[in-house]
JSON list of C-alpha atoms in Angstrom, two decimals:
[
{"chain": "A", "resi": 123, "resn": "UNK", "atom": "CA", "xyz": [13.52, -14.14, 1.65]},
{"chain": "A", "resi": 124, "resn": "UNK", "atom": "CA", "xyz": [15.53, -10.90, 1.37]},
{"chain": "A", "resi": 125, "resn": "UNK", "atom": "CA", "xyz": [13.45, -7.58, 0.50]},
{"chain": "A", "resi": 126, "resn": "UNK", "atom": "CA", "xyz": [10.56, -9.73, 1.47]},
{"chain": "A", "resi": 127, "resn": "UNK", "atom": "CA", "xyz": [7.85, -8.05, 4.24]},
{"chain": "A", "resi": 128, "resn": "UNK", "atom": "CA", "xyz": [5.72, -10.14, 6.07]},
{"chain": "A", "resi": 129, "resn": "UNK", "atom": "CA", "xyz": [1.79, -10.84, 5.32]},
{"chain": "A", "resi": 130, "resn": "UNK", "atom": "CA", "xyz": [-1.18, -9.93, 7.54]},
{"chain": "A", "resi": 131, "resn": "UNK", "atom": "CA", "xyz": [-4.87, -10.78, 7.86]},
{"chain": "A", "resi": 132, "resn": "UNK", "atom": "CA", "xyz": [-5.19, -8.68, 5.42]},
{"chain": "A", "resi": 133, "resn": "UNK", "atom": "CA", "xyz": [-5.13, -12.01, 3.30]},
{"chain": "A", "resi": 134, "resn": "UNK", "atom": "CA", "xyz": [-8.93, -12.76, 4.13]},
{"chain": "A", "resi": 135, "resn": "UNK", "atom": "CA", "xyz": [-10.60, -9.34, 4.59]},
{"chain": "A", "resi": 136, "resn": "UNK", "atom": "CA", "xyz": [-9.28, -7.95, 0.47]},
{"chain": "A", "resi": 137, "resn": "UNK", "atom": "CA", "xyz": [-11.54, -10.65, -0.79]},
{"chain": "A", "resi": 138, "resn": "UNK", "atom": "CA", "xyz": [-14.40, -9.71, 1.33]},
{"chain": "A", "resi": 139, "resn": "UNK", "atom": "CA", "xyz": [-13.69, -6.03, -0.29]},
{"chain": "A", "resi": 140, "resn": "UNK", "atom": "CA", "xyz": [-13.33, -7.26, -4.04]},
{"chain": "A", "resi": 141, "resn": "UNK", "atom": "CA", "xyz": [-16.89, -9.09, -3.65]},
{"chain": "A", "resi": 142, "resn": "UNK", "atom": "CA", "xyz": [-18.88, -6.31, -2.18]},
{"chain": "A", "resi": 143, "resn": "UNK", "atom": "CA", "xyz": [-21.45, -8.44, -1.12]},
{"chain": "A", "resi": 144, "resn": "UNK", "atom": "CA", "xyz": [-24.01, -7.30, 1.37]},
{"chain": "A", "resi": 145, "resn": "UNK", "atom": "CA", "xyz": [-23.32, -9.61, 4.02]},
{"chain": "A", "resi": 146, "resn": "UNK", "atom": "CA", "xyz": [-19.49, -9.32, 3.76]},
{"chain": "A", "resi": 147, "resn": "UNK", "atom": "CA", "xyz": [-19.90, -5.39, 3.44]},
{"chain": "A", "resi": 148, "resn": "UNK", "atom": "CA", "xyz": [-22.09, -5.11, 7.07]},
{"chain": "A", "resi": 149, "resn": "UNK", "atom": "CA", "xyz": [-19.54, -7.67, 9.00]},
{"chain": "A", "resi": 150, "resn": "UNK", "atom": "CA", "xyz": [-16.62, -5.17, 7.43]},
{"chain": "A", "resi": 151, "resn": "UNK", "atom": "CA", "xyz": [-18.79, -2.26, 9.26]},
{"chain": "A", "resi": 152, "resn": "UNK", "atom": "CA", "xyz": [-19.39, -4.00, 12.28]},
{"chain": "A", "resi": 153, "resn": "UNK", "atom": "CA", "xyz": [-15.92, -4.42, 12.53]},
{"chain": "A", "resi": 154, "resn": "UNK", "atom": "CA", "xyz": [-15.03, -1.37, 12.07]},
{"chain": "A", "resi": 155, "resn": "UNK", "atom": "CA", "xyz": [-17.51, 0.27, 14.36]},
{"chain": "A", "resi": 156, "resn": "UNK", "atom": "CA", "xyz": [-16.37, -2.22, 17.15]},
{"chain": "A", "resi": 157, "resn": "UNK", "atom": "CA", "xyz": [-12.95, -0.37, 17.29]},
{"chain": "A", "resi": 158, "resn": "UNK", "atom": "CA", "xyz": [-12.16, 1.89, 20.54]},
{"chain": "A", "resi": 159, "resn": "UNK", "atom": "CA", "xyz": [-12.13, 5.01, 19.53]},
{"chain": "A", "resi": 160, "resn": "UNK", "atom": "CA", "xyz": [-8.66, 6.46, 19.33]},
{"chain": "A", "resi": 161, "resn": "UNK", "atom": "CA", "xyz": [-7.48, 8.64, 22.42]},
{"chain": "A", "resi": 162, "resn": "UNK", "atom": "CA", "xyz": [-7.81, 12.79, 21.99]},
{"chain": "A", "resi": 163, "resn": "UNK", "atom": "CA", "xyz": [-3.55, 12.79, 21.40]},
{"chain": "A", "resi": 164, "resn": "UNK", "atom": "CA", "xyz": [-3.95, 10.29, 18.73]},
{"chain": "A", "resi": 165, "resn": "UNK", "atom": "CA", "xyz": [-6.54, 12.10, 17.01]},
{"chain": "A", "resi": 166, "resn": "UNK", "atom": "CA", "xyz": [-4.18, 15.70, 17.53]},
{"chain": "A", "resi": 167, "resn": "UNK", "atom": "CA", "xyz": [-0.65, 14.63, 16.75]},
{"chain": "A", "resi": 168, "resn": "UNK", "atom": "CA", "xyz": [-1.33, 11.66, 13.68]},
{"chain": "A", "resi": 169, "resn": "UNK", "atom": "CA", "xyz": [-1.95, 13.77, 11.13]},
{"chain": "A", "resi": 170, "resn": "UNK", "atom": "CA", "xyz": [1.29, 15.87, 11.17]},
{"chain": "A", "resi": 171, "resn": "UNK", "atom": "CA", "xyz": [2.69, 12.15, 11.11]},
{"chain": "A", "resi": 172, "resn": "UNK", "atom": "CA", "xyz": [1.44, 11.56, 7.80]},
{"chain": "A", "resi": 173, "resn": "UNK", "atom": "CA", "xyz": [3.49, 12.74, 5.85]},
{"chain": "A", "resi": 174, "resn": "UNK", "atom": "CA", "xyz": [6.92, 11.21, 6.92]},
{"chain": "A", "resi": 175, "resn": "UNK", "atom": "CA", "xyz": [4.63, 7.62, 7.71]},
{"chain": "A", "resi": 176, "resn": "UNK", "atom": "CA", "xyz": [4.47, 7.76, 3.99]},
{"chain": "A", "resi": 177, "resn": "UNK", "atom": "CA", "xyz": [7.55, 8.64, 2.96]},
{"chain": "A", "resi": 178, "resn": "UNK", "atom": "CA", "xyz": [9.15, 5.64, 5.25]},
{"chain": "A", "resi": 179, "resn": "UNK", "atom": "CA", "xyz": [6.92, 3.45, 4.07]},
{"chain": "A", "resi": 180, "resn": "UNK", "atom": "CA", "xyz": [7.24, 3.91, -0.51]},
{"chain": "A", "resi": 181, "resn": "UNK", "atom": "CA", "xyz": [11.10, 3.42, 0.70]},
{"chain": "A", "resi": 182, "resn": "UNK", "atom": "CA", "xyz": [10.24, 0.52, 2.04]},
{"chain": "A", "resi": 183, "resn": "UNK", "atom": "CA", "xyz": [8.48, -0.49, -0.74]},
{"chain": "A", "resi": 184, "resn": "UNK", "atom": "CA", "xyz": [10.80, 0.10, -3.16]},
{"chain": "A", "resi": 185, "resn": "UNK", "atom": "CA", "xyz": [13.63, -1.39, -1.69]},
{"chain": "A", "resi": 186, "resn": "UNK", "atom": "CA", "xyz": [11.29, -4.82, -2.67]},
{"chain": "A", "resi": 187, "resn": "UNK", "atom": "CA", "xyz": [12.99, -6.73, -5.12]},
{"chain": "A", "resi": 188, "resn": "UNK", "atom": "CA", "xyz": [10.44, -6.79, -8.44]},
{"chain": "A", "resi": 189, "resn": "UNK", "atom": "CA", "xyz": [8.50, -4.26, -6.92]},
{"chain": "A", "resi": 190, "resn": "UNK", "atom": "CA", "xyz": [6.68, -3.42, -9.94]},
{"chain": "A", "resi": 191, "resn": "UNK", "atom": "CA", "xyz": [6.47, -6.76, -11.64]},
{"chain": "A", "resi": 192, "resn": "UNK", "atom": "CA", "xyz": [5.08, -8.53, -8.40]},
{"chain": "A", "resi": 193, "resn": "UNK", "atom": "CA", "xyz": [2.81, -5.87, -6.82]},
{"chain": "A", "resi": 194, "resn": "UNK", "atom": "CA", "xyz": [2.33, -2.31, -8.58]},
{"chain": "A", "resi": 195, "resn": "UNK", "atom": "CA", "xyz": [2.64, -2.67, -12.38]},
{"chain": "A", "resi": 196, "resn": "UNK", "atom": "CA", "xyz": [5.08, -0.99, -14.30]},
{"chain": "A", "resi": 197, "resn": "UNK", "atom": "CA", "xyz": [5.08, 3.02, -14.07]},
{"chain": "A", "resi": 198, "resn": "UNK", "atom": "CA", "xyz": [3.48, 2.77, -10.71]},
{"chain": "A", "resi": 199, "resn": "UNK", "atom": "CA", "xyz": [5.94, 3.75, -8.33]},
{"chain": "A", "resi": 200, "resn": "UNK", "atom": "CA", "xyz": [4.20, 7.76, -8.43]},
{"chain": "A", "resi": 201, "resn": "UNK", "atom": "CA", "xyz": [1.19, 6.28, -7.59]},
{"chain": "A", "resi": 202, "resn": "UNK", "atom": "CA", "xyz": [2.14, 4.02, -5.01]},
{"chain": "A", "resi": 203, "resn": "UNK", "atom": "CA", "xyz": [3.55, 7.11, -3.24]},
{"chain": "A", "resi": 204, "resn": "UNK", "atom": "CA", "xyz": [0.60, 9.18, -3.50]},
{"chain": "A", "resi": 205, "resn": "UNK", "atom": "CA", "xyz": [-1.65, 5.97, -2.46]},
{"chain": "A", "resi": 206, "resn": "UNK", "atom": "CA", "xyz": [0.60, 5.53, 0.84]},
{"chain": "A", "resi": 207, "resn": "UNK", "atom": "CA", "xyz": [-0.27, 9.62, 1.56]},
{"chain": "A", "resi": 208, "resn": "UNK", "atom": "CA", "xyz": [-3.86, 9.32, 0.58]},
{"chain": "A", "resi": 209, "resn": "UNK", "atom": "CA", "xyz": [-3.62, 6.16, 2.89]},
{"chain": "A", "resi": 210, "resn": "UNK", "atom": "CA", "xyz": [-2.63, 8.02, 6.49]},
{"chain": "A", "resi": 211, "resn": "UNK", "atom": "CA", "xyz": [-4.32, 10.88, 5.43]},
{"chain": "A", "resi": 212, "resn": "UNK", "atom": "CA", "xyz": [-7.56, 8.97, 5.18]},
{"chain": "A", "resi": 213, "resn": "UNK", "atom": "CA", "xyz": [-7.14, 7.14, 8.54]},
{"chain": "A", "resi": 214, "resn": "UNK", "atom": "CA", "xyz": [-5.96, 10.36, 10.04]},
{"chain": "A", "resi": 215, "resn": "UNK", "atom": "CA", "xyz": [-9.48, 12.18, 9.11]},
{"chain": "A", "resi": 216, "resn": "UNK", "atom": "CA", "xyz": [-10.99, 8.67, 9.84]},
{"chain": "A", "resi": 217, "resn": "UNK", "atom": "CA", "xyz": [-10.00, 8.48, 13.37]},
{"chain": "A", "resi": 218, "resn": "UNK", "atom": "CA", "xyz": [-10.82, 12.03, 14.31]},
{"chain": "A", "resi": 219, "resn": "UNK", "atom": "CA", "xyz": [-14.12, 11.34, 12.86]},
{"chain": "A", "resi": 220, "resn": "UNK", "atom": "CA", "xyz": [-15.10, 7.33, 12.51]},
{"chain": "A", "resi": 221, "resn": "UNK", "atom": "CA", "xyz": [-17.61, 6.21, 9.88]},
{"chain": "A", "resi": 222, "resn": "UNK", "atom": "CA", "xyz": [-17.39, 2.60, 9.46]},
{"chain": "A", "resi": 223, "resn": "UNK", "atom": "CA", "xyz": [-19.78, 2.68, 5.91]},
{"chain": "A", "resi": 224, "resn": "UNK", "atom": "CA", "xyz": [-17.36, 5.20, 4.55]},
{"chain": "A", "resi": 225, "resn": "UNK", "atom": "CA", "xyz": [-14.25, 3.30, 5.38]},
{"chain": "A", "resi": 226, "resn": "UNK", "atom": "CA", "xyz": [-15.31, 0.20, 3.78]},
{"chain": "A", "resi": 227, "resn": "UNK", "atom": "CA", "xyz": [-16.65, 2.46, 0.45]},
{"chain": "A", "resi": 228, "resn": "UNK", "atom": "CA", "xyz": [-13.29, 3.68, 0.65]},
{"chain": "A", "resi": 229, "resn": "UNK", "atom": "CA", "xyz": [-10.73, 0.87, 0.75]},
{"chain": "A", "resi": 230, "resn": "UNK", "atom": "CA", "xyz": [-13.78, -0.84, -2.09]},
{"chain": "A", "resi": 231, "resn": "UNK", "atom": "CA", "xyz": [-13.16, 2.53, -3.97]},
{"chain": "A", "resi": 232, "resn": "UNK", "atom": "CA", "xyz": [-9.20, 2.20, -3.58]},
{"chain": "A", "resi": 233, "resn": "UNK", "atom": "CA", "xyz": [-9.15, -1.35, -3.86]},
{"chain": "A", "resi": 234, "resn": "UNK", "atom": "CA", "xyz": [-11.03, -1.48, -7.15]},
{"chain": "A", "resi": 235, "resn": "UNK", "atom": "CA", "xyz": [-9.41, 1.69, -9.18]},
{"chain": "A", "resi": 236, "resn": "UNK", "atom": "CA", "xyz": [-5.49, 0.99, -8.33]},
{"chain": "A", "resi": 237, "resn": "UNK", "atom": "CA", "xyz": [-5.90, -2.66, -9.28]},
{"chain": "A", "resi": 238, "resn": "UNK", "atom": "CA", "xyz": [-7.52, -0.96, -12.60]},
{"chain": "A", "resi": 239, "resn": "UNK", "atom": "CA", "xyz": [-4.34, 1.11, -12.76]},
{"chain": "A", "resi": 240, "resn": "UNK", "atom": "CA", "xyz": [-1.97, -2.30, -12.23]},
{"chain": "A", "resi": 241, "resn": "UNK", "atom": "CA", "xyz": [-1.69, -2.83, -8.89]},
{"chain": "A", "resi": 242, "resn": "UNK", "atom": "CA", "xyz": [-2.07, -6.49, -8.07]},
{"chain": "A", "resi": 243, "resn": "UNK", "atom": "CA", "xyz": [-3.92, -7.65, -4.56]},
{"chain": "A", "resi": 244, "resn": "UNK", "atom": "CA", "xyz": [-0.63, -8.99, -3.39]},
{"chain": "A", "resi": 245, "resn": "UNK", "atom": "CA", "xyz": [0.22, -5.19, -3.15]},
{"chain": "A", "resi": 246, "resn": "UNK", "atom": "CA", "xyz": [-2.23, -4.72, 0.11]},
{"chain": "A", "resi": 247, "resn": "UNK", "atom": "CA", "xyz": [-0.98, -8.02, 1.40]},
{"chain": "A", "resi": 248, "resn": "UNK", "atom": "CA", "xyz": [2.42, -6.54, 1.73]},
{"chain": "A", "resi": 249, "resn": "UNK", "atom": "CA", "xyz": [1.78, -2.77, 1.97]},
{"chain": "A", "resi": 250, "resn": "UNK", "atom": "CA", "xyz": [-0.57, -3.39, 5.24]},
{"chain": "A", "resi": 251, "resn": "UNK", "atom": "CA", "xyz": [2.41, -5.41, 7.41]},
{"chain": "A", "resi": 252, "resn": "UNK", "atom": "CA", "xyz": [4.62, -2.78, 6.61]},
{"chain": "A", "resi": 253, "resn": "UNK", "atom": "CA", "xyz": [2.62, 0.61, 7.26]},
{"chain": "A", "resi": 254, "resn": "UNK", "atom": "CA", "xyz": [1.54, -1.80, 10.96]},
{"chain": "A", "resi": 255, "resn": "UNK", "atom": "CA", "xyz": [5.59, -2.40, 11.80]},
{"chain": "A", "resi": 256, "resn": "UNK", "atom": "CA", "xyz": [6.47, 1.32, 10.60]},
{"chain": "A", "resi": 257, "resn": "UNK", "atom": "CA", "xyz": [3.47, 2.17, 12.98]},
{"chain": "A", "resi": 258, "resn": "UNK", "atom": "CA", "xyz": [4.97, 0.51, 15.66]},
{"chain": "A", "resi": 259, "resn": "UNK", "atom": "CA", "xyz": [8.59, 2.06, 15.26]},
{"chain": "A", "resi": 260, "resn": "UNK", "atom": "CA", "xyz": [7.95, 5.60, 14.72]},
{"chain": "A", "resi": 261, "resn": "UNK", "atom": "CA", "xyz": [5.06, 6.23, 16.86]},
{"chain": "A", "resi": 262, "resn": "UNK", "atom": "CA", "xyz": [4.82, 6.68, 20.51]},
{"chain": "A", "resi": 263, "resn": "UNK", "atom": "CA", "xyz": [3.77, 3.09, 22.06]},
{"chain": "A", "resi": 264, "resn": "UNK", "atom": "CA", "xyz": [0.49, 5.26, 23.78]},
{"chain": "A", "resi": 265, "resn": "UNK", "atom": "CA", "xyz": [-0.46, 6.63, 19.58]},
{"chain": "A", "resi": 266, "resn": "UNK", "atom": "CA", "xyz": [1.22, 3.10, 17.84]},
{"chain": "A", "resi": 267, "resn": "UNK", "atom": "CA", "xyz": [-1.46, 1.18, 20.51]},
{"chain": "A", "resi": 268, "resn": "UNK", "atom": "CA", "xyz": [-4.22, 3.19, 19.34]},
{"chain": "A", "resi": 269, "resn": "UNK", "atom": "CA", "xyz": [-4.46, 3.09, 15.99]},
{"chain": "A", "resi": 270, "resn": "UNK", "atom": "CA", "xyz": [-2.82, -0.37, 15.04]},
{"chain": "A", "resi": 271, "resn": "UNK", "atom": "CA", "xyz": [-6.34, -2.18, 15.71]},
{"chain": "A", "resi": 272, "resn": "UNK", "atom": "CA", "xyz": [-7.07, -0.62, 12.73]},
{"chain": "A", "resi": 273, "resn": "UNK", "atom": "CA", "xyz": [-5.32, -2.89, 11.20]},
{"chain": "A", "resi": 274, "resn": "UNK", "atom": "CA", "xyz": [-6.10, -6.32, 12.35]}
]
């Protein structure tokens, strides 16, 4: 369908965040700690990208039909901006210095306070596909290769 972006696995791991059960919580960490660590170049040039990974990616966003009805609330669109910076930032600082505990406290933390503020699950099932294909067109293959794992 038309202003429609495609869904990811992220389908199975945001319940696994909204239960923060012990088990679920160590597999997320395991997970995460079984990631390659990202290559020195990623670790250099990603956070200038930031910024601009952000910006392409609330455009995207808002192009969605219903945007705000279907996935952010209404009023949200501010916030969804900020969230998408605070998002690359965070895996910018997280890749130049892994810890898999704090990454799964953090998308908990995020998870829990923006769907507080309005922001429906459905939000991260369509957010995640997009930031991985704007990845994967504005980066380098050698930085987009390293740091789209993250994702999966």
């Amino acid at each position: 369908m038309a202003g429609e972006l495609p869904r990811s696995r992220s389908e199975e791991i945001i319940p696994a965040f909204n239960q923060g059960e012990d088990e679920q919580r160590r597999a997320l960490e395991a997970a995460a700690a079984s990631l390659p660590r990202p290559s020195s170049a990623v670790r250099d040039r990603f956070p200038e990208m930031a910024q601009d990974l952000a910006r392409e990616l609330t455009e995207r966003l808002r192009a969605l039909t219903e945007l705000e009805e279907r996935l952010i609330g209404r009023g949200n669109q501010g916030l969804m901006a900020d969230n998408h910076l605070n998002h690359f930032r965070f895996l910018a600082a997280y890749l130049a210095d892994p810890n898999p505990a704090e990454l799964v406290s953090t998308a908990q933390w995020a998870l829990r306070t923006y769907i507080a503020r309005g922001f429906r699950p459905e939000y991260w099932r369509v957010m995640l596909p997009a930031a991985v294909d704007i990845l994967g067109s504005r980066l380098p293959e050698d930085i987009a290769g390293d740091i789209v794992p993250y994702y999966r």
